[in-house]
Coordinates of C-alpha atoms in Angstrom, one line a residue:
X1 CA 112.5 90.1 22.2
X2 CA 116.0 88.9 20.5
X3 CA 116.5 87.4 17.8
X4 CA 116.1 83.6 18.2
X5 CA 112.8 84.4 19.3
X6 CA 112.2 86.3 16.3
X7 CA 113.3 83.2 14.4
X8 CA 111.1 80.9 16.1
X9 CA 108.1 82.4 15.6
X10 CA 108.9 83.1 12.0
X11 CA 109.3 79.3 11.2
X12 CA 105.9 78.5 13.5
X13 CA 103.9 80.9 11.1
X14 CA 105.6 79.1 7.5
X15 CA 105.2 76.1 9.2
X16 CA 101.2 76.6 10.1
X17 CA 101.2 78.1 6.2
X18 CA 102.3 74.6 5.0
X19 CA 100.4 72.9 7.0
X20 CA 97.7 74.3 6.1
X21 CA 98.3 74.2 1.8
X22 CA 98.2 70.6 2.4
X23 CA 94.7 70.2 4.1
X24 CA 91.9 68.8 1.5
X25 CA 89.3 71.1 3.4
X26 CA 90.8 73.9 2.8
X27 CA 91.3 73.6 -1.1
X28 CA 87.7 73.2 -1.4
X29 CA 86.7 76.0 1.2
X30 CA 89.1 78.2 -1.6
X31 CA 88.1 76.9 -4.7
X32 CA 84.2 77.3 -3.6
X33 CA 85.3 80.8 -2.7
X34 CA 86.7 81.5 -6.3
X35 CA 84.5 79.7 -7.6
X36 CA 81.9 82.1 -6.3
X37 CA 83.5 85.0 -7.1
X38 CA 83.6 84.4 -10.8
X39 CA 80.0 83.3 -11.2
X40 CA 79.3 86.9 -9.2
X41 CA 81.4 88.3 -12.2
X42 CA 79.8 86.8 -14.9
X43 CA 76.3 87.4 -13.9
X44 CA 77.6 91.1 -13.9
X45 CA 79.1 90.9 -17.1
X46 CA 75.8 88.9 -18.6
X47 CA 73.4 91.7 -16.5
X48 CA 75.7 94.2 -18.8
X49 CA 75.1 92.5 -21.9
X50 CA 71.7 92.4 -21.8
X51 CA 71.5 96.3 -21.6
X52 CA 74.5 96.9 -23.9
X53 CA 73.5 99.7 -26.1
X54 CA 72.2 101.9 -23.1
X55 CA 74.8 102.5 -21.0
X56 CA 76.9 105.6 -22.2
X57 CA 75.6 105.1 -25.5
X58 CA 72.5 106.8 -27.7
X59 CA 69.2 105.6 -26.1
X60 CA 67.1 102.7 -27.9
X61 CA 63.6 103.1 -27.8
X62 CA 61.5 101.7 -24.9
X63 CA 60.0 98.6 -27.0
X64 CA 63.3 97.5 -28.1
X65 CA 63.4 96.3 -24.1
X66 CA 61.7 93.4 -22.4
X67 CA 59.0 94.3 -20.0
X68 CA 61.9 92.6 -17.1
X69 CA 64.6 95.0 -18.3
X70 CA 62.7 98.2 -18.1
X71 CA 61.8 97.4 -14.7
X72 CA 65.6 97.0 -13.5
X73 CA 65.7 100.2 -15.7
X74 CA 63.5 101.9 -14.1
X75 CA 64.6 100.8 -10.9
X76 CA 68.3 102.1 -11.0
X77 CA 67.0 105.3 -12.4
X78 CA 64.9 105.4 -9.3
X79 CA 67.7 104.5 -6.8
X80 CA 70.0 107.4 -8.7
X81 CA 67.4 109.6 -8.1
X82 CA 66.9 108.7 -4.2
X83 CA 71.1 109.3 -3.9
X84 CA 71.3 112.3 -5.6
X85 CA 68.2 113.2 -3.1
X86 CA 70.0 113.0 -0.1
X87 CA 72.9 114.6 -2.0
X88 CA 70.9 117.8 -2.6
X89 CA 68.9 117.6 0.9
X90 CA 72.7 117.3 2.5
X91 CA 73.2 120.9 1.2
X92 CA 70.9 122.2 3.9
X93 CA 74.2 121.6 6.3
X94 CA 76.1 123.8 4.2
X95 CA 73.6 126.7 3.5
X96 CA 73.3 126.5 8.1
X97 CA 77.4 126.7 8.3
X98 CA 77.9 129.6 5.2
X99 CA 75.1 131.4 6.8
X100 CA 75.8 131.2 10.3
X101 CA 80.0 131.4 9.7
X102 CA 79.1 134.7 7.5
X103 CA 76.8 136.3 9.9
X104 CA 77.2 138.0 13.4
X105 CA 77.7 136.2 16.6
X106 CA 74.6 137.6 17.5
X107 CA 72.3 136.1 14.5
X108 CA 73.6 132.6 14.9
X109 CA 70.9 130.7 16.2
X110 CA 68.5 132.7 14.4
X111 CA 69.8 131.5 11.3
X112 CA 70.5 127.8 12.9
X113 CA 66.4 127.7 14.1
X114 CA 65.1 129.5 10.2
X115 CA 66.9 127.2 8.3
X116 CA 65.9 124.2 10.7
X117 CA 62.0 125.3 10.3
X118 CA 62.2 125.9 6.4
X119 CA 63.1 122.6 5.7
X120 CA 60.3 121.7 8.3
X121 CA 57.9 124.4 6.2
X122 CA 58.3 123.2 2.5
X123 CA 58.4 119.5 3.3
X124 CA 55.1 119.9 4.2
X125 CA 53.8 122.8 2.2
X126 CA 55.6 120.7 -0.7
X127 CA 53.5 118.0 -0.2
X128 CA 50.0 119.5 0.1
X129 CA 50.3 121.5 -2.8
X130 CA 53.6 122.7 -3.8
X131 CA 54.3 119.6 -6.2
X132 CA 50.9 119.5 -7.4
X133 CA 51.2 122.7 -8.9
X134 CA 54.5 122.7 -10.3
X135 CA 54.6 119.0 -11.9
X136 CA 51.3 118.0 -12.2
X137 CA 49.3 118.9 -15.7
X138 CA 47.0 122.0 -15.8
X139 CA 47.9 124.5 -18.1
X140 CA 50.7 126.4 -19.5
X141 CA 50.9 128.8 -15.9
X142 CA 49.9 126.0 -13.0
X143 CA 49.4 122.6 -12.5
X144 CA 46.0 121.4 -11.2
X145 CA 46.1 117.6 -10.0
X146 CA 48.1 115.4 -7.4
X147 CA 47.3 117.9 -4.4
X148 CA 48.1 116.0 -0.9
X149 CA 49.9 113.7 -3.6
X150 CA 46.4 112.3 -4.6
X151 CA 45.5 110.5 -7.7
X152 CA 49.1 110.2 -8.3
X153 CA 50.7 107.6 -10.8
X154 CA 53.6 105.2 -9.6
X155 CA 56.4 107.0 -11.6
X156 CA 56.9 110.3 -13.1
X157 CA 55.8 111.0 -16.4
X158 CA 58.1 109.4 -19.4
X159 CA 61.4 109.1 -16.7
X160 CA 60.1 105.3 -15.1
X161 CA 61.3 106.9 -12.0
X162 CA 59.1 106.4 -9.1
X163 CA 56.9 109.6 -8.6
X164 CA 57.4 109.2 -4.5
X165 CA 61.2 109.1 -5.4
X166 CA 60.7 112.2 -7.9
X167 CA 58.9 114.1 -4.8
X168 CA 61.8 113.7 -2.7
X169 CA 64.3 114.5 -5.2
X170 CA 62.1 118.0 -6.2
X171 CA 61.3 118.7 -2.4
X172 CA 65.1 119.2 -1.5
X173 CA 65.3 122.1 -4.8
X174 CA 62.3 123.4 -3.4
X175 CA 64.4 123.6 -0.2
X176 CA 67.1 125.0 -1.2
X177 CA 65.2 127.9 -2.7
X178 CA 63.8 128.6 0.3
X179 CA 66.8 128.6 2.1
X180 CA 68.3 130.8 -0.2
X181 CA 65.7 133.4 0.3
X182 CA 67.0 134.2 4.1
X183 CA 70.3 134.7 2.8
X184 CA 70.2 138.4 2.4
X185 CA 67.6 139.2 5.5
X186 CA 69.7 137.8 8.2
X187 CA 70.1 140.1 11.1
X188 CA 67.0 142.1 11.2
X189 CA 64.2 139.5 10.1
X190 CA 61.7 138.6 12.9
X191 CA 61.2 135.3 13.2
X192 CA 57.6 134.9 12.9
X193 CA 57.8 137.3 9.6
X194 CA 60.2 134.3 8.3
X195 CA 57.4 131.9 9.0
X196 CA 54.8 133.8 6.7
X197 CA 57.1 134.4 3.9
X198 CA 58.7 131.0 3.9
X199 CA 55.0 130.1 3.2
X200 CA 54.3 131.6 0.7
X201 CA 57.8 130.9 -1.1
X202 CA 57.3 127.0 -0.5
X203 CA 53.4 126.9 -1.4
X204 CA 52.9 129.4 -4.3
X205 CA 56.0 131.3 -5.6
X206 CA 58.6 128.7 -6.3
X207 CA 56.0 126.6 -7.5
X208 CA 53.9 127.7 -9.2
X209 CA 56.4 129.5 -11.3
X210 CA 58.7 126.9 -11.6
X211 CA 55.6 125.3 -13.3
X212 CA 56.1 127.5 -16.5
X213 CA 60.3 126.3 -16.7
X214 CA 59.7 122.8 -15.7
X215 CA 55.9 121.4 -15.9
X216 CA 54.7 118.7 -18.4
X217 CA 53.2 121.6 -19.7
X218 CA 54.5 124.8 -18.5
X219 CA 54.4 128.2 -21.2
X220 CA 58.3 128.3 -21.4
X221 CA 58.7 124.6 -21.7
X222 CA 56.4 124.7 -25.3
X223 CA 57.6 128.3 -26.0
X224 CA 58.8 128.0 -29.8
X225 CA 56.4 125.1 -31.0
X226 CA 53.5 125.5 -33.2
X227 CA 50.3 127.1 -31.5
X228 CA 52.1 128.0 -28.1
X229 CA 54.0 130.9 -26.7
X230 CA 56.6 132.6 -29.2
X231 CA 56.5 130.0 -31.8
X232 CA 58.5 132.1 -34.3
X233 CA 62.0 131.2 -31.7
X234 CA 62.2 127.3 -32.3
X235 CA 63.1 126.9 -29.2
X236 CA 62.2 126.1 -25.6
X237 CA 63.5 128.0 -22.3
X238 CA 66.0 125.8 -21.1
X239 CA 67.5 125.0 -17.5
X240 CA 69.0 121.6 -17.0
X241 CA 69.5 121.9 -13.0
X242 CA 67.9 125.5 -11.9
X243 CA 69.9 128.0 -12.3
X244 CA 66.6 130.5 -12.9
X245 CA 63.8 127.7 -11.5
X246 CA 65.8 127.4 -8.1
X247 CA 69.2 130.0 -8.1
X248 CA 67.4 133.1 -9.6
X249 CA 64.0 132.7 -8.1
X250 CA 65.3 132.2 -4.4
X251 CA 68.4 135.0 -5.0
X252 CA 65.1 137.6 -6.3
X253 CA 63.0 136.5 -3.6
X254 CA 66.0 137.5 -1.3
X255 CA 66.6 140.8 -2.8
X256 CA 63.0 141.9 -2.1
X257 CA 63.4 141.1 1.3
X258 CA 66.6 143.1 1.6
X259 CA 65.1 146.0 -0.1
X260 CA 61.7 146.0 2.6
X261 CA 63.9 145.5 5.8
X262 CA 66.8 147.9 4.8
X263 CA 70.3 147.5 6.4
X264 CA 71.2 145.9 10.1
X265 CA 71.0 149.0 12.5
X266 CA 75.1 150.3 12.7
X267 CA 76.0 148.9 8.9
X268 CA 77.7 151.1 7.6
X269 CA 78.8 151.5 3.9
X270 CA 81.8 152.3 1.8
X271 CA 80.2 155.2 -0.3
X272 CA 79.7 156.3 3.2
X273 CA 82.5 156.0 4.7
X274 CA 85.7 154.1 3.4
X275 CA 87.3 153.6 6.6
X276 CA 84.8 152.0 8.1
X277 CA 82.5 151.1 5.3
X278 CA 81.7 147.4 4.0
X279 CA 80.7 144.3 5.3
X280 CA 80.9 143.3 8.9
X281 CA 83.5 141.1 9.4
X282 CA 82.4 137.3 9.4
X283 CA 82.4 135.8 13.0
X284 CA 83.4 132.1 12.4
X285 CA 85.1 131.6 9.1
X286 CA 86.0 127.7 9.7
X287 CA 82.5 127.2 9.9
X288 CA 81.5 129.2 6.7
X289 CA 84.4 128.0 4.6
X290 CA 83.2 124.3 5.6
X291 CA 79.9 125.0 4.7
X292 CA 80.8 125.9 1.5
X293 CA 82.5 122.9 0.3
X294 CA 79.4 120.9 1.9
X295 CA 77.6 122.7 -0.7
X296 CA 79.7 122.2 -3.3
X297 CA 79.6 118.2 -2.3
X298 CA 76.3 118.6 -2.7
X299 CA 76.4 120.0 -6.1
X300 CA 77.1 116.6 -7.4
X301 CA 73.6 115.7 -6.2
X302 CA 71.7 119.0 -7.6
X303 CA 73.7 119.0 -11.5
X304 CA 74.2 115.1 -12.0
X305 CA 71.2 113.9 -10.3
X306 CA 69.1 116.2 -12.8
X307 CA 69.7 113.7 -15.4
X308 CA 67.2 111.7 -13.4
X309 CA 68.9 109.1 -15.5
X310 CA 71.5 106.3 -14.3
X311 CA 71.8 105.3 -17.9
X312 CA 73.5 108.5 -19.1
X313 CA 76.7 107.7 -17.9
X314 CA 78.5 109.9 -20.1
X315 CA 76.4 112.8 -19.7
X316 CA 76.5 112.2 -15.6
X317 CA 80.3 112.1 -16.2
X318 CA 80.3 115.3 -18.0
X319 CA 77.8 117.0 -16.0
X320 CA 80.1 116.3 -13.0
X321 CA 83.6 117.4 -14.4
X322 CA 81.8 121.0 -15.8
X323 CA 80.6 121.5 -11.9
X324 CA 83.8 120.8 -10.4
X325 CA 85.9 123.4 -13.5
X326 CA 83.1 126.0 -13.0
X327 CA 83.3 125.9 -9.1
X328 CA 87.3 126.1 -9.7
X329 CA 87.3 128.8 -11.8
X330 CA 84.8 130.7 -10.3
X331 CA 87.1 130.7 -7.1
X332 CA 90.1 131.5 -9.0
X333 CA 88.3 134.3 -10.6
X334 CA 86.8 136.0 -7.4
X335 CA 90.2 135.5 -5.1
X336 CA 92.5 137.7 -8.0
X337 CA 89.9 140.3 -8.7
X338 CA 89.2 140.8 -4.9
X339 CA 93.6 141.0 -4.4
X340 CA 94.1 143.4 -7.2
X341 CA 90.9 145.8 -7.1
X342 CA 89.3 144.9 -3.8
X343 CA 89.1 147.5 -0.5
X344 CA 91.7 145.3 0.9
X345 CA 94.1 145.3 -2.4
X346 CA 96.7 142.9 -2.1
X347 CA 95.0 140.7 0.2
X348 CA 93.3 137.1 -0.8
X349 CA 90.2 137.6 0.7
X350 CA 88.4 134.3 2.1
X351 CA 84.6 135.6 1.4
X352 CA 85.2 136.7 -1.8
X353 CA 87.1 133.3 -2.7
X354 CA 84.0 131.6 -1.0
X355 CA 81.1 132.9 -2.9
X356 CA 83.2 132.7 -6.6
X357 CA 83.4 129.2 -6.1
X358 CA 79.2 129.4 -5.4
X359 CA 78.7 131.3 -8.0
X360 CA 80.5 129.0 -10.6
X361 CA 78.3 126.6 -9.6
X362 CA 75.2 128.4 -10.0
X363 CA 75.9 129.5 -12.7
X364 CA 76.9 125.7 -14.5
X365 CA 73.6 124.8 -13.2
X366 CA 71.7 125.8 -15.9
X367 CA 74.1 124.8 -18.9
X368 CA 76.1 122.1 -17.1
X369 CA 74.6 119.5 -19.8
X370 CA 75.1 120.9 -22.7
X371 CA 78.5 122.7 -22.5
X372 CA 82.4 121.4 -22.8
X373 CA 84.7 121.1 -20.1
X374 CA 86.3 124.2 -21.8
X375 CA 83.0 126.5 -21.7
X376 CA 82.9 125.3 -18.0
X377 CA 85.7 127.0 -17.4
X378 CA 84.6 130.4 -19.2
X379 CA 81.4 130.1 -17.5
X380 CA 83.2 129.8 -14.1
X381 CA 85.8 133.2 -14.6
X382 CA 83.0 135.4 -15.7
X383 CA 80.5 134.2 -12.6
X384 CA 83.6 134.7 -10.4
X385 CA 83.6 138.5 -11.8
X386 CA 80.1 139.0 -11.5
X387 CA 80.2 137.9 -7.9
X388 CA 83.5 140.6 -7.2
X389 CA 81.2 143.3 -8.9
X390 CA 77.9 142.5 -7.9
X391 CA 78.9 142.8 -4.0
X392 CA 79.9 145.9 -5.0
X393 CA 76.5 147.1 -6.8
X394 CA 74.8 146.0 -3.6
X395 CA 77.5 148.6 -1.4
X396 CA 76.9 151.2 -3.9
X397 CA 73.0 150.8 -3.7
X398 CA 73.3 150.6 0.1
X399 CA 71.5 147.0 -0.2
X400 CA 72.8 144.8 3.0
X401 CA 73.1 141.3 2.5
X402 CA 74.9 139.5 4.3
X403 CA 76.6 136.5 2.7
X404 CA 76.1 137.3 -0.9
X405 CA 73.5 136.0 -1.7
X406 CA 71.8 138.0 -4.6
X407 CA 75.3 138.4 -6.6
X408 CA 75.7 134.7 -6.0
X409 CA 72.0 133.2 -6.8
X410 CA 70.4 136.1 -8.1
X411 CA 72.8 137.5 -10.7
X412 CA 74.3 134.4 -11.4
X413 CA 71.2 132.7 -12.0
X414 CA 70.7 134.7 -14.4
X415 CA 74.0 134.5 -16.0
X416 CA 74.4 131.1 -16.2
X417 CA 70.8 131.0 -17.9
X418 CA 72.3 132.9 -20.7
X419 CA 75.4 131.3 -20.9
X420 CA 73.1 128.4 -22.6
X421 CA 72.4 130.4 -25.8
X422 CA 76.0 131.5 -25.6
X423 CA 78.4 128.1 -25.0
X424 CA 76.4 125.0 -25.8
X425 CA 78.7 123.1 -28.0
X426 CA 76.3 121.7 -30.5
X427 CA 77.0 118.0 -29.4
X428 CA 74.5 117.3 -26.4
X429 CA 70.8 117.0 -27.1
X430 CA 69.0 116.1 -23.5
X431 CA 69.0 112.9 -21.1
X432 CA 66.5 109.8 -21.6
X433 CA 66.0 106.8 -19.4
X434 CA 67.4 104.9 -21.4
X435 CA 70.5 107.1 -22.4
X436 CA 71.3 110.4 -24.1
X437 CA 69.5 111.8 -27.0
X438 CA 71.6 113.7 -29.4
X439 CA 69.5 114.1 -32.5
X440 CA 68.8 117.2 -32.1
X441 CA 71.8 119.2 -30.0
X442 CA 71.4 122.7 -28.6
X443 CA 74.0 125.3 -30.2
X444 CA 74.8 128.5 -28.8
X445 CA 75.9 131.6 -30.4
X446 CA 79.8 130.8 -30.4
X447 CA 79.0 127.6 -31.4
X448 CA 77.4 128.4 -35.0
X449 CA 74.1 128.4 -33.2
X450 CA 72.9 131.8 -34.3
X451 CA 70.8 134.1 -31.5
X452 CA 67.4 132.0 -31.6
X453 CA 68.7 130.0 -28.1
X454 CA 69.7 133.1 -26.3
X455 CA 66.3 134.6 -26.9
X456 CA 64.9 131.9 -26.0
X457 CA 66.9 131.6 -22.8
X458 CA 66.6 135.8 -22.3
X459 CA 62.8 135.6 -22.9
X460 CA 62.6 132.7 -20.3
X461 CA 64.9 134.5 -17.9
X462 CA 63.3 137.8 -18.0
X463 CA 59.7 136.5 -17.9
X464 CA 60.7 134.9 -14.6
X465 CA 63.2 137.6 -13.0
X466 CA 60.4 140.1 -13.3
X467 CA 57.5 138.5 -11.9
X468 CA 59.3 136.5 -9.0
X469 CA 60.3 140.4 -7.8
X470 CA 57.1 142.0 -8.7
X471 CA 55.1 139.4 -6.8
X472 CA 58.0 138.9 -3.8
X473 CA 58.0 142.8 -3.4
X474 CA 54.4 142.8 -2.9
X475 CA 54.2 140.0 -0.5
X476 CA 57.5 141.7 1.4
X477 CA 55.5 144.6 1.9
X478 CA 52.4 143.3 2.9
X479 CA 54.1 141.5 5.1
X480 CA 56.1 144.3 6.4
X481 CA 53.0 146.4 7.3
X482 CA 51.8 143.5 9.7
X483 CA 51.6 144.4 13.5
X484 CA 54.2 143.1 15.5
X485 CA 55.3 140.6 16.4
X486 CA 54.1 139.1 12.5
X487 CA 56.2 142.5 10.8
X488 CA 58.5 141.5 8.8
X489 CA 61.5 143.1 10.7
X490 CA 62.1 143.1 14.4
X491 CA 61.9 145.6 16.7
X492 CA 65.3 148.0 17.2
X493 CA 65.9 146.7 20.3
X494 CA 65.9 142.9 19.6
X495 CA 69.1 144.0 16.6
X496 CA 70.9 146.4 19.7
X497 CA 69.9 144.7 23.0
X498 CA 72.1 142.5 25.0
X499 CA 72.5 139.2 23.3
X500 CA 70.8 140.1 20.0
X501 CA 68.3 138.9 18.0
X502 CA 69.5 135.6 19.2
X503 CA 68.5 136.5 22.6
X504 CA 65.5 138.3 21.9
X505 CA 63.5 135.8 19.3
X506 CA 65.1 132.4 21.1
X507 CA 66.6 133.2 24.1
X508 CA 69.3 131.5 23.6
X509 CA 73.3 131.9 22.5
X510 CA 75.1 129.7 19.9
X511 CA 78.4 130.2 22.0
X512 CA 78.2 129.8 25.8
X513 CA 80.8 131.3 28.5

């Protein structure tokens, strides 16, 4: 093309633009555009008006709001809910990938089919009677209405969101602790042994004790009041997100499991043998590493979304930027222990960069709404330490788990429980429907607080700790003691035979020739 065609077709295209300013159709088809636009922007700005004073800002009491604005209330609160749902439910891609990238070759689909059928397990466990005994009233230890989601109101306690929407929203954390529970039994659990367990995690354990940390009228959710449990405290047990109700429960859970089975037949350990000692190495780290920061885009869902609140959209903010620090430093903290005082010193290790970033997030969980960007970070460093040294315990104890889990759920659970009596900063008081409520903020002990919040958050923690490992011990063992093929572990030959225990509970391979 030269340039006098280049020319030409220049002036045709000004010439069509001028032709077309000057067309009386066209002015109106643009001005009923714009026109459209603006009325668009001021029906935004007069829908704003009507609910200034909630947005960001202390929440008004429920009369102060016609019956027509609680409603679109209610219904935004609902819709926040339902997207930080699918948030949460999305981790379940991430916990498949870390899992399968961080186990053999050989375990792939048997991880792949577990965490396929535990989602499958608690959705339905969930529903007969997994929610009715964690969030329906009872007493202080279980909840004793809504079973097959029955007799149910249309939305959830004081929140206006729609109970349906709340079922959804606790059926993916429900989910996610079950999931969690495989972490440390992959490689030698049989696959009908997962079923039974899975079960009982879905049905009764999580449930019922998550009832006493986040029921209408659970024992730790009135500890410290008049006439109920430790009133002498003045304070609740408190955990915003889960870092006990979901982390803690489902990390313990997993440790039992780990203790019943014992190691994978051939693991060997570094107290053992240093050479050879440690961890087999992980057989697809792409897939692992991706998986994690699935989860970690799903943490958005599990911390936010707990606000169950739209119209806290400063605590949403800040709930969001003390995720992301935590997860940062939690990496940070892991990577440069693991280089300077790992087995492989000198060396930036991928797995322990991995599960520091995890277990900053777990441990934020718990205190993510009451703490500064600043305690985020603290929070963060010491879960990335306790990750580096709790991998560790587990190799001195001889304790096989695979990909971390109990140093990353368990331990940090528990941690970042804590951390809430420790680095609350005194400003934040909890989330409302109709904004935040900061009358009376929660203080920890750096923060002139005094100790009455950590004991609070110890007794809670402890209470909890103990009896999810007491009771998943039991049911490990029971379960273990089965005949085959219902025994909890597999036989020897389906960890040592051609093809695995991928071959020998599915007959199948993730990766074909």
């Amino acid at each position: 093309m030269n340039s006098g065609t280049i020319n030409l077709e220049r002036g045709q295209y000004f010439a069509r633009i001028r032709e077309n300013l000057v067309k009386q159709k066209n002015w109106k088809l643009g001005a009923t555009i714009f026109a459209g636009k603006m009325i668009g922007l001021l029906v935004v700005l007069l829908s704003m008006n009507m609910l200034t004073g909630v947005i960001g800002v202390p929440a008004m009491a429920a009369d102060a709001y016609s019956p027509a604005e609680t409603n679109i209330i209610n219904a935004i609160n609902t819709v926040w809910t339902l997207v930080a749902a699918a948030l949460v439910f999305g981790m379940q891609a991430g916990f498949v990938m870390l899992e399968a990238g961080f186990a053999r070759k050989r375990e792939t689909v048997n991880v792949l089919i577990e965490c396929v059928l535990d989602t499958a397990i608690c959705g339905i466990s969930f529903w007969a009677i997994g929610y009715a005994f964690m969030f329906s009233t009872g007493n202080g230890f279980i909840g004793q209405e809504w079973f097959f989601l029955q007799g149910t109101p249309a939305t959830y306690g004081s929140t206006g969101v729609a109970l349906l929407a709340h079922w959804v929203f606790q059926f993916a954390f429900a989910d996610t602790a079950s999931t969690i529970t495989s972490g440390a039994m992959i490689g030698r659990t049989s696959f009908r042994g997962d079923i039974l367990y899975s079960i009982c995690v879905t049905a009764f354990i999580y449930p019922i004790i998550g009832h006493w940390a986040w029921g209408p009228d659970g024992f730790l959710v009135t500890m410290g009041t008049p006439g109920n449990f430790l009133p002498e405290l003045g304070n609740p047990f408190r955990d915003f997100a889960g870092s006990t109700v979901v982390h803690t429960i489902g990390g313990v859970v997993s440790l039992a499991g780990a203790i019943v089975l014992g190691p994978r037949i051939g693991r060997v350990f570094l107290r053992d043998d240093k050479a050879r000692g440690g961890l087999p190495a992980a057989h697809n780290l792409p897939v692992a590493v991706t998986g994690a920061f699935l989860l970690w885009f799903g943490w958005y869902g599990f911390n936010p979304g707990s606000t169950l609140s739209a119209m806290d959209a400063v605590g949403i903010g800040r709930v969001a930027a003390n995720t992301t620090l935590a997860a940062c430093a939690g990496a940070l903290s892991a990577i440069f222990l693991a280089f300077y005082f790992g087995s492989f010193k000198g060396k930036f290790d991928v797995g322990f960069t991995v599960n520091g970033l995890l277990g900053g997030l777990v441990a934020i969980t718990a205190p993510c709404y009451w703490v500064s960007p600043f305690g985020s970070i603290i929070i963060g460093l010491i879960a990335g330490a306790i990750v580096f040294g709790g991998i560790y315990l587990l190799e001195y104890l001889r304790i096989d788990d695979p990909v971390g889990a109990v140093p990353v759920h368990g331990m940090n659970g528990i941690f970042g429980t804590l951390s809430i009596g420790l680095f609350a900063s005194g400003e934040y008081g909890f989330a409302t429907p109709l904004g935040p409520d900061n009358a009376a903020p929660v203080a920890g002990l750096f923060y002139g607080g005094g100790w009455n919040v950590f004991l609070a958050q110890l007794t809670g923690s402890a209470i909890i700790t103990l009896t999810t490992f007491a009771v998943a011990m039991i049911l490990m063992f029971v379960i273990n003691t089965l005949p085959y093929p219902f025994k909890l572990r597999v036989e020897p030959e389906a960890e040592t035979g051609i093809g695995g225990l991928d071959v020998f509970e599915h007959g199948a391979e993730a990766y074909s020739n």
